[in-house]
JSON list of C-alpha atoms in Angstrom, two decimals:
[
{"chain": "A", "resi": 660, "resn": "UNK", "atom": "CA", "xyz": [0.00, 0.00, 0.00]},
{"chain": "A", "resi": 661, "resn": "UNK", "atom": "CA", "xyz": [0.91, 3.63, -0.12]},
{"chain": "A", "resi": 662, "resn": "UNK", "atom": "CA", "xyz": [0.03, 6.79, 1.79]},
{"chain": "A", "resi": 663, "resn": "UNK", "atom": "CA", "xyz": [-3.12, 8.65, 0.83]},
{"chain": "A", "resi": 664, "resn": "UNK", "atom": "CA", "xyz": [-2.38, 12.36, 0.52]},
{"chain": "A", "resi": 665, "resn": "UNK", "atom": "CA", "xyz": [-5.07, 15.01, 0.13]},
{"chain": "A", "resi": 666, "resn": "UNK", "atom": "CA", "xyz": [-4.44, 18.43, -1.36]},
{"chain": "A", "resi": 667, "resn": "UNK", "atom": "CA", "xyz": [-6.22, 21.76, -1.02]},
{"chain": "A", "resi": 668, "resn": "UNK", "atom": "CA", "xyz": [-5.28, 25.01, -2.77]},
{"chain": "A", "resi": 669, "resn": "UNK", "atom": "CA", "xyz": [-6.90, 28.13, -1.33]},
{"chain": "A", "resi": 670, "resn": "UNK", "atom": "CA", "xyz": [-6.97, 31.35, -3.31]},
{"chain": "A", "resi": 671, "resn": "UNK", "atom": "CA", "xyz": [-5.96, 34.29, -1.13]},
{"chain": "A", "resi": 672, "resn": "UNK", "atom": "CA", "xyz": [-6.24, 37.07, -3.70]},
{"chain": "A", "resi": 673, "resn": "UNK", "atom": "CA", "xyz": [-3.76, 38.95, -5.87]},
{"chain": "A", "resi": 674, "resn": "UNK", "atom": "CA", "xyz": [-2.49, 35.75, -7.50]},
{"chain": "A", "resi": 675, "resn": "UNK", "atom": "CA", "xyz": [-1.60, 34.21, -4.12]},
{"chain": "A", "resi": 676, "resn": "UNK", "atom": "CA", "xyz": [-2.51, 30.71, -3.01]},
{"chain": "A", "resi": 677, "resn": "UNK", "atom": "CA", "xyz": [-2.04, 28.71, 0.17]},
{"chain": "A", "resi": 678, "resn": "UNK", "atom": "CA", "xyz": [-1.24, 25.10, -0.67]},
{"chain": "A", "resi": 679, "resn": "UNK", "atom": "CA", "xyz": [-1.98, 22.35, 1.85]},
{"chain": "A", "resi": 680, "resn": "UNK", "atom": "CA", "xyz": [-0.99, 18.70, 1.61]},
{"chain": "A", "resi": 681, "resn": "UNK", "atom": "CA", "xyz": [-2.13, 16.34, 4.35]},
{"chain": "A", "resi": 682, "resn": "UNK", "atom": "CA", "xyz": [-1.68, 12.66, 4.93]},
{"chain": "A", "resi": 683, "resn": "UNK", "atom": "CA", "xyz": [-5.17, 11.22, 5.23]},
{"chain": "A", "resi": 684, "resn": "UNK", "atom": "CA", "xyz": [-3.87, 7.73, 5.95]},
{"chain": "A", "resi": 685, "resn": "UNK", "atom": "CA", "xyz": [-0.67, 5.73, 5.87]},
{"chain": "A", "resi": 686, "resn": "UNK", "atom": "CA", "xyz": [-2.50, 2.97, 4.00]},
{"chain": "A", "resi": 687, "resn": "UNK", "atom": "CA", "xyz": [-6.18, 2.30, 3.39]},
{"chain": "A", "resi": 688, "resn": "UNK", "atom": "CA", "xyz": [-7.12, -1.35, 3.32]},
{"chain": "A", "resi": 689, "resn": "UNK", "atom": "CA", "xyz": [-10.70, -2.55, 3.11]},
{"chain": "A", "resi": 690, "resn": "UNK", "atom": "CA", "xyz": [-11.70, -5.90, 4.56]},
{"chain": "A", "resi": 691, "resn": "UNK", "atom": "CA", "xyz": [-14.48, -7.66, 2.70]},
{"chain": "A", "resi": 692, "resn": "UNK", "atom": "CA", "xyz": [-16.44, -8.33, 5.89]},
{"chain": "A", "resi": 693, "resn": "UNK", "atom": "CA", "xyz": [-16.80, -4.66, 6.84]},
{"chain": "A", "resi": 694, "resn": "UNK", "atom": "CA", "xyz": [-15.97, -2.85, 3.61]},
{"chain": "A", "resi": 695, "resn": "UNK", "atom": "CA", "xyz": [-18.95, -0.49, 3.71]},
{"chain": "A", "resi": 696, "resn": "UNK", "atom": "CA", "xyz": [-18.21, 0.67, 7.27]},
{"chain": "A", "resi": 697, "resn": "UNK", "atom": "CA", "xyz": [-14.55, 1.26, 6.42]},
{"chain": "A", "resi": 698, "resn": "UNK", "atom": "CA", "xyz": [-15.45, 3.21, 3.29]},
{"chain": "A", "resi": 699, "resn": "UNK", "atom": "CA", "xyz": [-17.83, 5.31, 5.37]},
{"chain": "A", "resi": 700, "resn": "UNK", "atom": "CA", "xyz": [-15.05, 6.01, 7.87]},
{"chain": "A", "resi": 701, "resn": "UNK", "atom": "CA", "xyz": [-12.63, 7.26, 5.21]},
{"chain": "A", "resi": 702, "resn": "UNK", "atom": "CA", "xyz": [-15.29, 9.27, 3.40]},
{"chain": "A", "resi": 703, "resn": "UNK", "atom": "CA", "xyz": [-16.15, 10.92, 6.73]},
{"chain": "A", "resi": 704, "resn": "UNK", "atom": "CA", "xyz": [-12.50, 11.71, 7.45]},
{"chain": "A", "resi": 705, "resn": "UNK", "atom": "CA", "xyz": [-12.13, 13.33, 4.02]},
{"chain": "A", "resi": 706, "resn": "UNK", "atom": "CA", "xyz": [-15.40, 15.26, 4.48]},
{"chain": "A", "resi": 707, "resn": "UNK", "atom": "CA", "xyz": [-14.14, 16.62, 7.80]},
{"chain": "A", "resi": 708, "resn": "UNK", "atom": "CA", "xyz": [-10.96, 17.95, 6.20]},
{"chain": "A", "resi": 709, "resn": "UNK", "atom": "CA", "xyz": [-12.93, 19.40, 3.27]},
{"chain": "A", "resi": 710, "resn": "UNK", "atom": "CA", "xyz": [-15.26, 21.10, 5.75]},
{"chain": "A", "resi": 711, "resn": "UNK", "atom": "CA", "xyz": [-12.26, 22.58, 7.57]},
{"chain": "A", "resi": 712, "resn": "UNK", "atom": "CA", "xyz": [-10.89, 24.21, 4.43]},
{"chain": "A", "resi": 713, "resn": "UNK", "atom": "CA", "xyz": [-14.32, 25.23, 3.15]},
{"chain": "A", "resi": 714, "resn": "UNK", "atom": "CA", "xyz": [-14.97, 27.08, 6.40]},
{"chain": "A", "resi": 715, "resn": "UNK", "atom": "CA", "xyz": [-11.55, 28.75, 6.29]},
{"chain": "A", "resi": 716, "resn": "UNK", "atom": "CA", "xyz": [-12.12, 30.08, 2.73]},
{"chain": "A", "resi": 717, "resn": "UNK", "atom": "CA", "xyz": [-15.83, 29.82, 1.91]},
{"chain": "A", "resi": 718, "resn": "UNK", "atom": "CA", "xyz": [-15.66, 31.84, -1.32]},
{"chain": "A", "resi": 719, "resn": "UNK", "atom": "CA", "xyz": [-13.10, 29.48, -2.87]},
{"chain": "A", "resi": 720, "resn": "UNK", "atom": "CA", "xyz": [-15.71, 26.80, -3.61]},
{"chain": "A", "resi": 721, "resn": "UNK", "atom": "CA", "xyz": [-17.94, 26.70, -6.64]},
{"chain": "A", "resi": 722, "resn": "UNK", "atom": "CA", "xyz": [-21.04, 24.80, -7.66]},
{"chain": "A", "resi": 723, "resn": "UNK", "atom": "CA", "xyz": [-21.06, 24.11, -11.40]},
{"chain": "A", "resi": 724, "resn": "UNK", "atom": "CA", "xyz": [-24.54, 22.58, -11.32]},
{"chain": "A", "resi": 725, "resn": "UNK", "atom": "CA", "xyz": [-27.43, 24.98, -11.92]},
{"chain": "A", "resi": 726, "resn": "UNK", "atom": "CA", "xyz": [-28.90, 24.59, -8.47]},
{"chain": "A", "resi": 727, "resn": "UNK", "atom": "CA", "xyz": [-31.66, 27.10, -9.08]},
{"chain": "A", "resi": 728, "resn": "UNK", "atom": "CA", "xyz": [-32.78, 25.90, -12.48]},
{"chain": "A", "resi": 729, "resn": "UNK", "atom": "CA", "xyz": [-36.52, 26.34, -12.97]},
{"chain": "A", "resi": 730, "resn": "UNK", "atom": "CA", "xyz": [-38.49, 23.10, -13.09]}
]
């Protein structure tokens, strides 16, 4: 296995960015017996880190789906 590294680049204005690399895990292995629970754990860990950076720079995130499209 290999380390799982996550990356976030936050725009700070005037052509400046803060770059963050974090080790999410040394190795991710999924056992067949509890695969779904383990996937949920790692998805939650990633979501927590994404939330952290989203809160620190809320205007850096975009939604490319037309959320408000008329039906």
